[in-house]
PDB file of C-alpha atoms in Angstrom:
ATOM      1  CA  UNK E 758     -95.055  29.096   2.725  1.00 77.00           C
ATOM      2  CA  UNK E 759     -94.851  32.764   3.373  1.00 87.00           C
ATOM      3  CA  UNK E 760     -92.574  33.217   6.034  1.00 91.00           C
ATOM      4  CA  UNK E 761     -93.003  36.230   8.674  1.00 94.00           C
ATOM      5  CA  UNK E 762     -89.612  37.600   7.832  1.00 95.00           C
ATOM      6  CA  UNK E 763     -91.193  37.606   4.179  1.00 93.00           C
ATOM      7  CA  UNK E 764     -94.221  38.883   5.510  1.00 94.00           C
ATOM      8  CA  UNK E 765     -92.065  42.237   7.319  1.00 96.00           C
ATOM      9  CA  UNK E 766     -89.238  42.638   4.158  1.00 95.00           C
ATOM     10  CA  UNK E 767     -91.746  42.156   1.844  1.00 94.00           C
ATOM     11  CA  UNK E 768     -94.446  44.681   3.788  1.00 95.00           C
ATOM     12  CA  UNK E 769     -91.947  47.589   3.728  1.00 96.00           C
ATOM     13  CA  UNK E 770     -91.149  47.033   0.628  1.00 95.00           C
ATOM     14  CA  UNK E 771     -94.665  47.828  -0.588  1.00 93.00           C
ATOM     15  CA  UNK E 772     -95.116  50.565   1.722  1.00 95.00           C
ATOM     16  CA  UNK E 773     -92.101  52.406   0.449  1.00 95.00           C
ATOM     17  CA  UNK E 774     -92.405  51.600  -3.216  1.00 95.00           C
ATOM     18  CA  UNK E 775     -95.733  52.080  -3.435  1.00 92.00           C
ATOM     19  CA  UNK E 776     -95.385  56.038  -2.755  1.00 94.00           C
ATOM     20  CA  UNK E 777     -91.964  56.615  -4.036  1.00 96.00           C
ATOM     21  CA  UNK E 778     -91.645  56.553  -7.709  1.00 96.00           C
ATOM     22  CA  UNK E 779     -90.028  53.491  -8.044  1.00 95.00           C
ATOM     23  CA  UNK E 780     -92.998  50.808  -8.920  1.00 93.00           C
ATOM     24  CA  UNK E 781     -94.355  48.858  -6.135  1.00 91.00           C
ATOM     25  CA  UNK E 782     -95.836  46.061  -8.512  1.00 87.00           C
ATOM     26  CA  UNK E 783     -92.330  46.177 -10.246  1.00 91.00           C
ATOM     27  CA  UNK E 784     -90.331  45.456  -7.065  1.00 93.00           C
ATOM     28  CA  UNK E 785     -92.956  42.815  -5.368  1.00 89.00           C
ATOM     29  CA  UNK E 786     -91.940  41.058  -8.778  1.00 89.00           C
ATOM     30  CA  UNK E 787     -88.169  41.760  -9.014  1.00 93.00           C
ATOM     31  CA  UNK E 788     -86.810  41.511  -5.236  1.00 93.00           C
ATOM     32  CA  UNK E 789     -88.312  37.878  -4.946  1.00 91.00           C
ATOM     33  CA  UNK E 790     -86.831  37.318  -8.383  1.00 91.00           C
ATOM     34  CA  UNK E 791     -83.632  38.637  -7.574  1.00 94.00           C
ATOM     35  CA  UNK E 792     -83.052  36.705  -4.394  1.00 93.00           C
ATOM     36  CA  UNK E 793     -84.507  33.620  -5.391  1.00 89.00           C
ATOM     37  CA  UNK E 794     -85.122  30.164  -4.048  1.00 87.00           C
ATOM     38  CA  UNK E 795     -88.188  29.946  -1.778  1.00 86.00           C
ATOM     39  CA  UNK E 796     -88.744  33.900  -2.295  1.00 88.00           C
ATOM     40  CA  UNK E 797     -88.978  33.404  -6.006  1.00 85.00           C
ATOM     41  CA  UNK E 798     -91.646  30.606  -5.647  1.00 83.00           C
ATOM     42  CA  UNK E 799     -93.338  32.649  -3.783  1.00 81.00           C
ATOM     43  CA  UNK E 800     -94.639  34.851  -7.141  1.00 75.00           C
ATOM     44  CA  UNK E 801     -94.683  31.601  -9.211  1.00 68.00           C
ATOM     45  CA  UNK E 802     -96.637  29.419  -6.750  1.00 64.00           C
ATOM     46  CA  UNK E 803    -100.511  29.001  -7.785  1.00 54.00           C
ATOM     47  CA  UNK E 804    -102.170  29.756 -10.980  1.00 50.00           C
ATOM     48  CA  UNK E 805    -103.499  32.799 -12.635  1.00 49.00           C
ATOM     49  CA  UNK E 806    -106.954  31.674 -12.348  1.00 53.00           C
ATOM     50  CA  UNK E 807    -107.376  30.666  -8.625  1.00 53.00           C
ATOM     51  CA  UNK E 808    -104.903  33.386  -7.383  1.00 58.00           C
ATOM     52  CA  UNK E 809    -101.919  32.947  -6.277  1.00 69.00           C
ATOM     53  CA  UNK E 810    -101.061  33.459  -2.167  1.00 76.00           C
ATOM     54  CA  UNK E 811     -98.401  35.692  -2.780  1.00 80.00           C
ATOM     55  CA  UNK E 812    -101.097  37.973  -4.222  1.00 77.00           C
ATOM     56  CA  UNK E 813    -103.625  37.229  -1.792  1.00 76.00           C
ATOM     57  CA  UNK E 814    -100.788  38.493   0.315  1.00 85.00           C
ATOM     58  CA  UNK E 815    -100.361  41.320  -1.221  1.00 84.00           C
ATOM     59  CA  UNK E 816    -103.945  42.439  -1.285  1.00 81.00           C
ATOM     60  CA  UNK E 817    -103.551  43.158   2.907  1.00 86.00           C
ATOM     61  CA  UNK E 818    -100.672  45.117   1.905  1.00 91.00           C
ATOM     62  CA  UNK E 819    -102.424  47.377  -0.524  1.00 88.00           C
ATOM     63  CA  UNK E 820    -105.156  47.833   1.920  1.00 89.00           C
ATOM     64  CA  UNK E 821    -102.778  48.804   5.002  1.00 93.00           C
ATOM     65  CA  UNK E 822    -100.889  51.217   2.237  1.00 94.00           C
ATOM     66  CA  UNK E 823    -104.572  52.872   1.529  1.00 93.00           C
ATOM     67  CA  UNK E 824    -105.299  53.074   5.404  1.00 94.00           C
ATOM     68  CA  UNK E 825    -101.914  54.787   6.066  1.00 95.00           C
ATOM     69  CA  UNK E 826    -102.854  57.307   3.117  1.00 95.00           C
ATOM     70  CA  UNK E 827    -106.064  57.988   4.635  1.00 95.00           C
ATOM     71  CA  UNK E 828    -104.965  58.313   8.252  1.00 95.00           C
ATOM     72  CA  UNK E 829    -101.841  61.035   7.300  1.00 96.00           C
ATOM     73  CA  UNK E 830    -104.376  63.051   5.137  1.00 95.00           C
ATOM     74  CA  UNK E 831    -107.355  62.759   6.983  1.00 95.00           C
ATOM     75  CA  UNK E 832    -107.888  66.103   7.663  1.00 93.00           C
ATOM     76  CA  UNK E 833    -107.822  67.082   4.055  1.00 93.00           C
ATOM     77  CA  UNK E 834    -110.573  64.108   3.538  1.00 95.00           C
ATOM     78  CA  UNK E 835    -112.579  65.129   6.160  1.00 95.00           C
ATOM     79  CA  UNK E 836    -112.720  68.733   3.857  1.00 94.00           C
ATOM     80  CA  UNK E 837    -112.703  66.664   0.540  1.00 94.00           C
ATOM     81  CA  UNK E 838    -115.796  64.309   1.635  1.00 95.00           C
ATOM     82  CA  UNK E 839    -117.792  66.995   3.150  1.00 95.00           C
ATOM     83  CA  UNK E 840    -117.326  69.047   0.421  1.00 94.00           C
ATOM     84  CA  UNK E 841    -118.623  66.540  -2.025  1.00 95.00           C
ATOM     85  CA  UNK E 842    -121.643  66.089  -0.174  1.00 96.00           C
ATOM     86  CA  UNK E 843    -122.498  69.503   0.096  1.00 95.00           C
ATOM     87  CA  UNK E 844    -122.360  69.516  -3.786  1.00 95.00           C
ATOM     88  CA  UNK E 845    -124.770  67.006  -3.834  1.00 95.00           C
ATOM     89  CA  UNK E 846    -127.367  68.736  -1.756  1.00 94.00           C
ATOM     90  CA  UNK E 847    -126.501  71.814  -3.005  1.00 93.00           C
ATOM     91  CA  UNK E 848    -126.116  70.369  -6.868  1.00 92.00           C
ATOM     92  CA  UNK E 849    -123.298  73.960  -7.111  1.00 91.00           C
ATOM     93  CA  UNK E 850    -119.492  73.915  -7.004  1.00 88.00           C
ATOM     94  CA  UNK E 851    -118.765  76.704  -4.638  1.00 85.00           C
ATOM     95  CA  UNK E 852    -115.318  76.242  -3.329  1.00 85.00           C
ATOM     96  CA  UNK E 853    -111.951  75.172  -4.023  1.00 85.00           C
ATOM     97  CA  UNK E 854    -112.487  71.922  -1.609  1.00 89.00           C
ATOM     98  CA  UNK E 855    -115.320  71.249  -3.257  1.00 91.00           C
ATOM     99  CA  UNK E 856    -114.047  71.723  -6.735  1.00 91.00           C
ATOM    100  CA  UNK E 857    -110.916  69.392  -5.956  1.00 92.00           C
ATOM    101  CA  UNK E 858    -113.167  66.592  -4.899  1.00 94.00           C
ATOM    102  CA  UNK E 859    -114.967  66.032  -8.031  1.00 95.00           C
ATOM    103  CA  UNK E 860    -110.989  66.915  -9.508  1.00 94.00           C
ATOM    104  CA  UNK E 861    -110.073  63.614  -7.861  1.00 95.00           C
ATOM    105  CA  UNK E 862    -113.270  61.527  -8.949  1.00 94.00           C
ATOM    106  CA  UNK E 863    -112.583  62.636 -12.799  1.00 94.00           C
ATOM    107  CA  UNK E 864    -109.078  61.550 -11.866  1.00 92.00           C
ATOM    108  CA  UNK E 865    -110.018  58.699 -10.935  1.00 92.00           C
ATOM    109  CA  UNK E 866    -112.071  57.450 -13.693  1.00 90.00           C
ATOM    110  CA  UNK E 867    -109.651  56.726 -16.134  1.00 88.00           C
ATOM    111  CA  UNK E 868    -107.636  54.315 -13.995  1.00 85.00           C
ATOM    112  CA  UNK E 869    -110.774  52.424 -12.528  1.00 84.00           C
ATOM    113  CA  UNK E 870    -112.687  51.562 -16.260  1.00 87.00           C
ATOM    114  CA  UNK E 871    -109.038  50.635 -17.343  1.00 85.00           C
ATOM    115  CA  UNK E 872    -107.925  48.794 -13.660  1.00 79.00           C
ATOM    116  CA  UNK E 873    -111.047  46.508 -13.844  1.00 76.00           C
ATOM    117  CA  UNK E 874    -110.847  45.889 -17.541  1.00 79.00           C
ATOM    118  CA  UNK E 875    -107.562  45.171 -18.002  1.00 79.00           C
ATOM    119  CA  UNK E 876    -105.594  44.738 -14.661  1.00 75.00           C
ATOM    120  CA  UNK E 877    -105.490  40.508 -14.400  1.00 71.00           C
ATOM    121  CA  UNK E 878    -104.667  40.438 -18.075  1.00 78.00           C
ATOM    122  CA  UNK E 879    -101.770  42.760 -17.995  1.00 74.00           C
ATOM    123  CA  UNK E 880    -100.633  41.031 -14.927  1.00 71.00           C
ATOM    124  CA  UNK E 881    -100.483  37.915 -16.300  1.00 69.00           C
ATOM    125  CA  UNK E 882     -98.699  38.979 -19.191  1.00 70.00           C
ATOM    126  CA  UNK E 883     -95.796  41.511 -17.961  1.00 71.00           C
ATOM    127  CA  UNK E 884     -95.462  40.423 -14.367  1.00 75.00           C
ATOM    128  CA  UNK E 885     -92.315  38.893 -15.365  1.00 87.00           C
ATOM    129  CA  UNK E 886     -88.683  39.793 -14.461  1.00 91.00           C
ATOM    130  CA  UNK E 887     -87.732  40.641 -18.011  1.00 93.00           C
ATOM    131  CA  UNK E 888     -91.120  42.824 -18.594  1.00 93.00           C
ATOM    132  CA  UNK E 889     -91.017  44.571 -15.124  1.00 92.00           C
ATOM    133  CA  UNK E 890     -87.279  45.187 -15.712  1.00 95.00           C
ATOM    134  CA  UNK E 891     -87.363  47.167 -18.820  1.00 95.00           C
ATOM    135  CA  UNK E 892     -90.872  48.755 -17.445  1.00 95.00           C
ATOM    136  CA  UNK E 893     -88.603  50.068 -14.655  1.00 96.00           C
ATOM    137  CA  UNK E 894     -86.046  51.178 -16.882  1.00 96.00           C
ATOM    138  CA  UNK E 895     -88.801  52.979 -18.908  1.00 96.00           C
ATOM    139  CA  UNK E 896     -89.849  54.566 -15.833  1.00 96.00           C
ATOM    140  CA  UNK E 897     -86.838  56.315 -15.050  1.00 97.00           C
ATOM    141  CA  UNK E 898     -86.531  57.872 -18.716  1.00 97.00           C
ATOM    142  CA  UNK E 899     -90.268  59.212 -18.158  1.00 96.00           C
ATOM    143  CA  UNK E 900     -89.424  60.959 -14.749  1.00 96.00           C
ATOM    144  CA  UNK E 901     -86.400  62.427 -16.753  1.00 95.00           C
ATOM    145  CA  UNK E 902     -88.839  63.309 -19.758  1.00 94.00           C
ATOM    146  CA  UNK E 903     -91.051  65.068 -17.192  1.00 93.00           C
ATOM    147  CA  UNK E 904     -88.590  67.002 -15.305  1.00 92.00           C
ATOM    148  CA  UNK E 905     -87.253  68.425 -18.572  1.00 91.00           C
ATOM    149  CA  UNK E 906     -90.358  69.038 -20.215  1.00 88.00           C
ATOM    150  CA  UNK E 907     -92.343  70.106 -17.052  1.00 84.00           C
ATOM    151  CA  UNK E 908     -93.890  73.753 -17.606  1.00 66.00           C
ATOM    152  CA  UNK E 909     -92.491  76.372 -15.556  1.00 63.00           C
ATOM    153  CA  UNK E 910     -95.682  78.393 -15.061  1.00 56.00           C
ATOM    154  CA  UNK E 911     -98.135  77.692 -12.796  1.00 52.00           C
ATOM    155  CA  UNK E 912    -102.138  76.454 -13.668  1.00 54.00           C
ATOM    156  CA  UNK E 913    -103.376  79.885 -14.940  1.00 51.00           C
ATOM    157  CA  UNK E 914    -106.067  80.896 -12.625  1.00 46.00           C
ATOM    158  CA  UNK E 915    -107.587  82.917 -14.835  1.00 40.00           C
ATOM    159  CA  UNK E 916    -108.468  80.211 -16.703  1.00 48.00           C
ATOM    160  CA  UNK E 917    -109.198  77.660 -13.742  1.00 48.00           C
ATOM    161  CA  UNK E 918    -110.895  77.971 -11.224  1.00 54.00           C
ATOM    162  CA  UNK E 919    -109.784  81.665 -10.181  1.00 56.00           C
ATOM    163  CA  UNK E 920    -113.461  82.232  -9.127  1.00 58.00           C
ATOM    164  CA  UNK E 921    -113.021  79.362  -6.266  1.00 59.00           C
ATOM    165  CA  UNK E 922    -109.187  80.797  -5.745  1.00 60.00           C
ATOM    166  CA  UNK E 923    -110.719  84.031  -5.031  1.00 60.00           C
ATOM    167  CA  UNK E 924    -113.322  82.962  -2.485  1.00 60.00           C
ATOM    168  CA  UNK E 925    -110.770  81.599  -0.618  1.00 59.00           C
ATOM    169  CA  UNK E 926    -108.221  84.442  -0.641  1.00 59.00           C
ATOM    170  CA  UNK E 927    -110.782  86.478   0.140  1.00 60.00           C
ATOM    171  CA  UNK E 928    -111.325  84.346   3.177  1.00 58.00           C
ATOM    172  CA  UNK E 929    -107.795  84.340   4.309  1.00 57.00           C
ATOM    173  CA  UNK E 930    -107.773  87.865   4.393  1.00 58.00           C
ATOM    174  CA  UNK E 931    -105.934  88.366   0.991  1.00 51.00           C
ATOM    175  CA  UNK E 932    -108.993  89.539  -0.931  1.00 50.00           C
ATOM    176  CA  UNK E 933    -107.450  93.215  -1.443  1.00 48.00           C
ATOM    177  CA  UNK E 934    -104.290  92.242  -2.632  1.00 49.00           C
ATOM    178  CA  UNK E 935    -103.399  91.065  -6.045  1.00 45.00           C
ATOM    179  CA  UNK E 936    -103.568  86.915  -6.417  1.00 45.00           C
ATOM    180  CA  UNK E 937    -101.073  84.814  -6.817  1.00 49.00           C
ATOM    181  CA  UNK E 938     -99.992  81.371  -6.059  1.00 50.00           C
ATOM    182  CA  UNK E 939     -98.339  82.694  -2.555  1.00 48.00           C
ATOM    183  CA  UNK E 940    -101.289  83.556  -1.506  1.00 46.00           C
ATOM    184  CA  UNK E 941    -103.313  80.208  -1.767  1.00 59.00           C
ATOM    185  CA  UNK E 942    -102.903  77.033   0.197  1.00 66.00           C
ATOM    186  CA  UNK E 943    -101.874  73.908  -1.862  1.00 73.00           C
ATOM    187  CA  UNK E 944    -105.610  72.730  -2.409  1.00 74.00           C
ATOM    188  CA  UNK E 945    -106.789  75.757  -3.955  1.00 75.00           C
ATOM    189  CA  UNK E 946    -103.593  75.593  -6.061  1.00 78.00           C
ATOM    190  CA  UNK E 947    -104.393  72.065  -6.922  1.00 85.00           C
ATOM    191  CA  UNK E 948    -108.325  73.562  -7.723  1.00 83.00           C
ATOM    192  CA  UNK E 949    -107.094  75.336 -10.221  1.00 80.00           C
ATOM    193  CA  UNK E 950    -106.670  72.187 -12.906  1.00 85.00           C
ATOM    194  CA  UNK E 951    -108.910  72.333 -15.295  1.00 86.00           C
ATOM    195  CA  UNK E 952    -110.957  68.942 -15.768  1.00 89.00           C
ATOM    196  CA  UNK E 953    -109.083  68.204 -18.922  1.00 89.00           C
ATOM    197  CA  UNK E 954    -105.660  68.066 -16.572  1.00 88.00           C
ATOM    198  CA  UNK E 955    -107.210  65.758 -14.350  1.00 90.00           C
ATOM    199  CA  UNK E 956    -108.155  63.418 -16.815  1.00 91.00           C
ATOM    200  CA  UNK E 957    -104.787  63.975 -18.183  1.00 90.00           C
ATOM    201  CA  UNK E 958    -103.247  63.243 -14.693  1.00 90.00           C
ATOM    202  CA  UNK E 959    -105.235  60.173 -13.949  1.00 89.00           C
ATOM    203  CA  UNK E 960    -105.090  58.348 -17.376  1.00 89.00           C
ATOM    204  CA  UNK E 961    -101.100  58.886 -16.605  1.00 88.00           C
ATOM    205  CA  UNK E 962    -101.112  56.864 -13.437  1.00 87.00           C
ATOM    206  CA  UNK E 963    -103.134  54.080 -15.455  1.00 87.00           C
ATOM    207  CA  UNK E 964     -99.404  53.056 -16.362  1.00 88.00           C
ATOM    208  CA  UNK E 965     -98.847  51.757 -13.269  1.00 85.00           C
ATOM    209  CA  UNK E 966    -101.429  48.502 -14.602  1.00 85.00           C
ATOM    210  CA  UNK E 967     -97.956  47.440 -16.165  1.00 87.00           C
ATOM    211  CA  UNK E 968     -95.241  46.093 -13.569  1.00 86.00           C
ATOM    212  CA  UNK E 969     -92.496  48.597 -13.482  1.00 91.00           C
ATOM    213  CA  UNK E 970     -94.455  51.437 -13.942  1.00 93.00           C
ATOM    214  CA  UNK E 971     -94.780  53.368 -10.688  1.00 94.00           C
ATOM    215  CA  UNK E 972     -97.946  55.271  -9.930  1.00 92.00           C
ATOM    216  CA  UNK E 973     -97.013  58.419  -7.773  1.00 94.00           C
ATOM    217  CA  UNK E 974     -94.276  58.523 -10.489  1.00 95.00           C
ATOM    218  CA  UNK E 975     -96.742  59.169 -13.607  1.00 94.00           C
ATOM    219  CA  UNK E 976     -99.354  61.428 -11.949  1.00 94.00           C
ATOM    220  CA  UNK E 977     -96.426  63.481 -10.801  1.00 94.00           C
ATOM    221  CA  UNK E 978     -95.033  63.535 -13.867  1.00 94.00           C
ATOM    222  CA  UNK E 979     -98.399  64.766 -15.266  1.00 91.00           C
ATOM    223  CA  UNK E 980     -98.685  67.068 -12.709  1.00 90.00           C
ATOM    224  CA  UNK E 981     -95.679  68.970 -13.314  1.00 90.00           C
ATOM    225  CA  UNK E 982     -96.766  68.733 -17.158  1.00 89.00           C
ATOM    226  CA  UNK E 983     -99.839  71.080 -15.868  1.00 84.00           C
ATOM    227  CA  UNK E 984     -97.711  73.613 -14.567  1.00 82.00           C
ATOM    228  CA  UNK E 985     -97.843  72.259 -10.673  1.00 86.00           C
ATOM    229  CA  UNK E 986     -94.600  72.119  -8.592  1.00 87.00           C
ATOM    230  CA  UNK E 987     -93.086  69.184  -6.592  1.00 91.00           C
ATOM    231  CA  UNK E 988     -94.788  69.552  -3.968  1.00 91.00           C
ATOM    232  CA  UNK E 989     -98.375  69.947  -4.775  1.00 91.00           C
ATOM    233  CA  UNK E 990     -98.357  67.030  -7.708  1.00 92.00           C
ATOM    234  CA  UNK E 991     -96.877  64.601  -5.046  1.00 94.00           C
ATOM    235  CA  UNK E 992    -100.116  66.029  -2.498  1.00 93.00           C
ATOM    236  CA  UNK E 993    -102.381  65.428  -5.901  1.00 93.00           C
ATOM    237  CA  UNK E 994    -100.346  62.099  -6.256  1.00 93.00           C
ATOM    238  CA  UNK E 995    -100.944  61.005  -3.062  1.00 94.00           C
ATOM    239  CA  UNK E 996    -104.728  62.056  -2.848  1.00 94.00           C
ATOM    240  CA  UNK E 997    -105.110  60.324  -5.914  1.00 92.00           C
ATOM    241  CA  UNK E 998    -103.685  57.423  -5.512  1.00 90.00           C
ATOM    242  CA  UNK E 999    -105.624  56.587  -1.766  1.00 93.00           C
ATOM    243  CA  UNK E1000    -109.013  55.896  -3.030  1.00 91.00           C
ATOM    244  CA  UNK E1001    -107.733  53.738  -6.290  1.00 87.00           C
ATOM    245  CA  UNK E1002    -105.502  51.739  -3.802  1.00 86.00           C
ATOM    246  CA  UNK E1003    -108.529  51.520  -1.689  1.00 87.00           C
ATOM    247  CA  UNK E1004    -111.020  49.932  -3.773  1.00 84.00           C
ATOM    248  CA  UNK E1005    -108.263  47.478  -5.554  1.00 79.00           C
ATOM    249  CA  UNK E1006    -107.793  46.316  -2.781  1.00 79.00           C
ATOM    250  CA  UNK E1007    -111.192  45.721  -1.332  1.00 79.00           C
ATOM    251  CA  UNK E1008    -112.038  44.749  -4.693  1.00 77.00           C
ATOM    252  CA  UNK E1009    -109.300  41.931  -4.049  1.00 74.00           C
ATOM    253  CA  UNK E1010    -110.530  40.961  -0.520  1.00 75.00           C
ATOM    254  CA  UNK E1011    -112.099  37.429  -1.197  1.00 76.00           C
ATOM    255  CA  UNK E1012    -108.768  36.399  -2.464  1.00 72.00           C
ATOM    256  CA  UNK E1013    -107.127  36.825   1.053  1.00 72.00           C
ATOM    257  CA  UNK E1014    -110.039  35.357   2.587  1.00 72.00           C
ATOM    258  CA  UNK E1015    -110.499  32.107  -0.263  1.00 71.00           C
ATOM    259  CA  UNK E1016    -108.350  29.103  -0.249  1.00 71.00           C
ATOM    260  CA  UNK E1017    -104.843  31.112  -1.103  1.00 68.00           C
ATOM    261  CA  UNK E1018    -105.060  33.411   1.818  1.00 71.00           C
ATOM    262  CA  UNK E1019    -106.047  30.728   4.717  1.00 73.00           C
ATOM    263  CA  UNK E1020    -102.758  29.953   5.536  1.00 79.00           C
ATOM    264  CA  UNK E1021    -101.170  33.312   5.750  1.00 84.00           C
ATOM    265  CA  UNK E1022    -103.477  35.382   7.174  1.00 86.00           C
ATOM    266  CA  UNK E1023    -101.428  35.777  10.624  1.00 90.00           C
ATOM    267  CA  UNK E1024     -98.429  36.852   8.045  1.00 91.00           C
ATOM    268  CA  UNK E1025    -100.772  38.870   5.957  1.00 90.00           C
ATOM    269  CA  UNK E1026    -101.674  41.015   9.332  1.00 92.00           C
ATOM    270  CA  UNK E1027     -98.133  41.353  10.086  1.00 95.00           C
ATOM    271  CA  UNK E1028     -97.024  42.775   6.799  1.00 95.00           C
ATOM    272  CA  UNK E1029     -99.765  44.833   6.133  1.00 94.00           C
ATOM    273  CA  UNK E1030     -98.926  46.290   9.629  1.00 96.00           C
ATOM    274  CA  UNK E1031     -95.634  47.063   8.423  1.00 97.00           C
ATOM    275  CA  UNK E1032     -96.394  47.929   4.983  1.00 96.00           C
ATOM    276  CA  UNK E1033     -98.986  50.667   7.037  1.00 96.00           C
ATOM    277  CA  UNK E1034     -96.169  52.188   8.918  1.00 97.00           C
ATOM    278  CA  UNK E1035     -93.966  52.255   6.216  1.00 97.00           C
ATOM    279  CA  UNK E1036     -96.151  53.891   3.786  1.00 97.00           C
ATOM    280  CA  UNK E1037     -97.224  56.945   6.494  1.00 97.00           C
ATOM    281  CA  UNK E1038     -92.885  57.348   7.225  1.00 97.00           C
ATOM    282  CA  UNK E1039     -92.771  57.560   3.201  1.00 97.00           C
ATOM    283  CA  UNK E1040     -95.229  60.046   2.640  1.00 96.00           C
ATOM    284  CA  UNK E1041     -93.875  62.195   5.338  1.00 95.00           C
ATOM    285  CA  UNK E1042     -90.767  61.994   3.878  1.00 97.00           C
ATOM    286  CA  UNK E1043     -91.507  63.054   0.552  1.00 96.00           C
ATOM    287  CA  UNK E1044     -93.668  65.476   1.755  1.00 93.00           C
ATOM    288  CA  UNK E1045     -90.495  67.564   3.110  1.00 94.00           C
ATOM    289  CA  UNK E1046     -88.490  66.102  -0.087  1.00 96.00           C
ATOM    290  CA  UNK E1047     -90.297  67.377  -3.266  1.00 95.00           C
ATOM    291  CA  UNK E1048     -90.439  70.924  -0.900  1.00 91.00           C
ATOM    292  CA  UNK E1049     -86.596  71.605  -2.637  1.00 92.00           C
ATOM    293  CA  UNK E1050     -85.787  68.341  -4.526  1.00 93.00           C
ATOM    294  CA  UNK E1051     -86.860  67.060  -7.885  1.00 94.00           C
ATOM    295  CA  UNK E1052     -87.777  63.107  -9.166  1.00 96.00           C
ATOM    296  CA  UNK E1053     -84.140  62.780 -10.721  1.00 96.00           C
ATOM    297  CA  UNK E1054     -83.015  60.744  -7.966  1.00 96.00           C
ATOM    298  CA  UNK E1055     -85.442  58.507  -8.189  1.00 97.00           C
ATOM    299  CA  UNK E1056     -84.843  58.118 -11.845  1.00 97.00           C
ATOM    300  CA  UNK E1057     -81.535  57.405 -12.016  1.00 97.00           C
ATOM    301  CA  UNK E1058     -82.408  54.709  -9.355  1.00 97.00           C
ATOM    302  CA  UNK E1059     -85.035  52.880 -11.837  1.00 97.00           C
ATOM    303  CA  UNK E1060     -82.724  53.566 -14.723  1.00 97.00           C
ATOM    304  CA  UNK E1061     -79.570  51.615 -12.545  1.00 97.00           C
ATOM    305  CA  UNK E1062     -81.912  48.545 -11.375  1.00 97.00           C
ATOM    306  CA  UNK E1063     -84.193  48.325 -14.509  1.00 96.00           C
ATOM    307  CA  UNK E1064     -80.530  47.741 -16.325  1.00 97.00           C
ATOM    308  CA  UNK E1065     -78.496  45.594 -13.878  1.00 97.00           C
ATOM    309  CA  UNK E1066     -81.908  43.208 -13.818  1.00 96.00           C
ATOM    310  CA  UNK E1067     -82.294  42.956 -17.259  1.00 96.00           C
ATOM    311  CA  UNK E1068     -78.839  41.914 -17.569  1.00 96.00           C
ATOM    312  CA  UNK E1069     -79.759  39.747 -15.096  1.00 94.00           C
ATOM    313  CA  UNK E1070     -83.072  38.080 -16.164  1.00 93.00           C
ATOM    314  CA  UNK E1071     -82.467  38.735 -20.294  1.00 87.00           C
TER     315      UNK E1071
END
């Protein structure tokens, strides 16, 4: 039986690790395994066909995390949704916000298709402590490689979305100046990505289907390789993660309402509240962190934690 204390601890862990580039799924497997006893039994009780109470509980945590992201970026999402609806009405993309809305849709397609097709078999095969340990260490390697190979120049505005960025620059009073990155807001810089870039970044986050790889970490690496800075690529990662996490949680809500979740409703509500609060503070912290810093501290953590876990569970 999931206790309220376990619900609080795992809820806080989920809220933080979902956004930190260190893999929430990997930690949801590894932390109970490290503690052992009744904690480890949470992950293993039940069966792969009907689902487990622990997985039903994690569904509630994912929904809470997505709601926290929606709340934190509510102004962005308001503008993005309005922009998206406007494009459906006019059948034209005229502003950077409208372009960003479609880039998010395009970037969501790969992980949406792969998630529906592969999430369950990958979870069944690889959501074990030893695999999660290996993938967590590899996640650290990917973060280091991404930092080393990241493009030092921003996406070329002359190639991607210049007309949209110019319109926004004119509207903000910079129409007579030479258009530079300093003139653009974050959303305008994100809208300068190409469709190919958006698809590549969306495909990168699909690696998070393997326990140990971080959705936000892989998305940020994809953004860095396309020339975004840490601050912009973190925001794009959080915006991109919101519909994916929310959709995955909503699709699995029947598990929470079914027999596996019947006896843990109270614990799920408490855990979800904690996860939502933790996610809110996590994204607030990371927004400030990535203004001046890189992912290297998280990469070192993944390497050390992954290696120690491999030694522990091999």
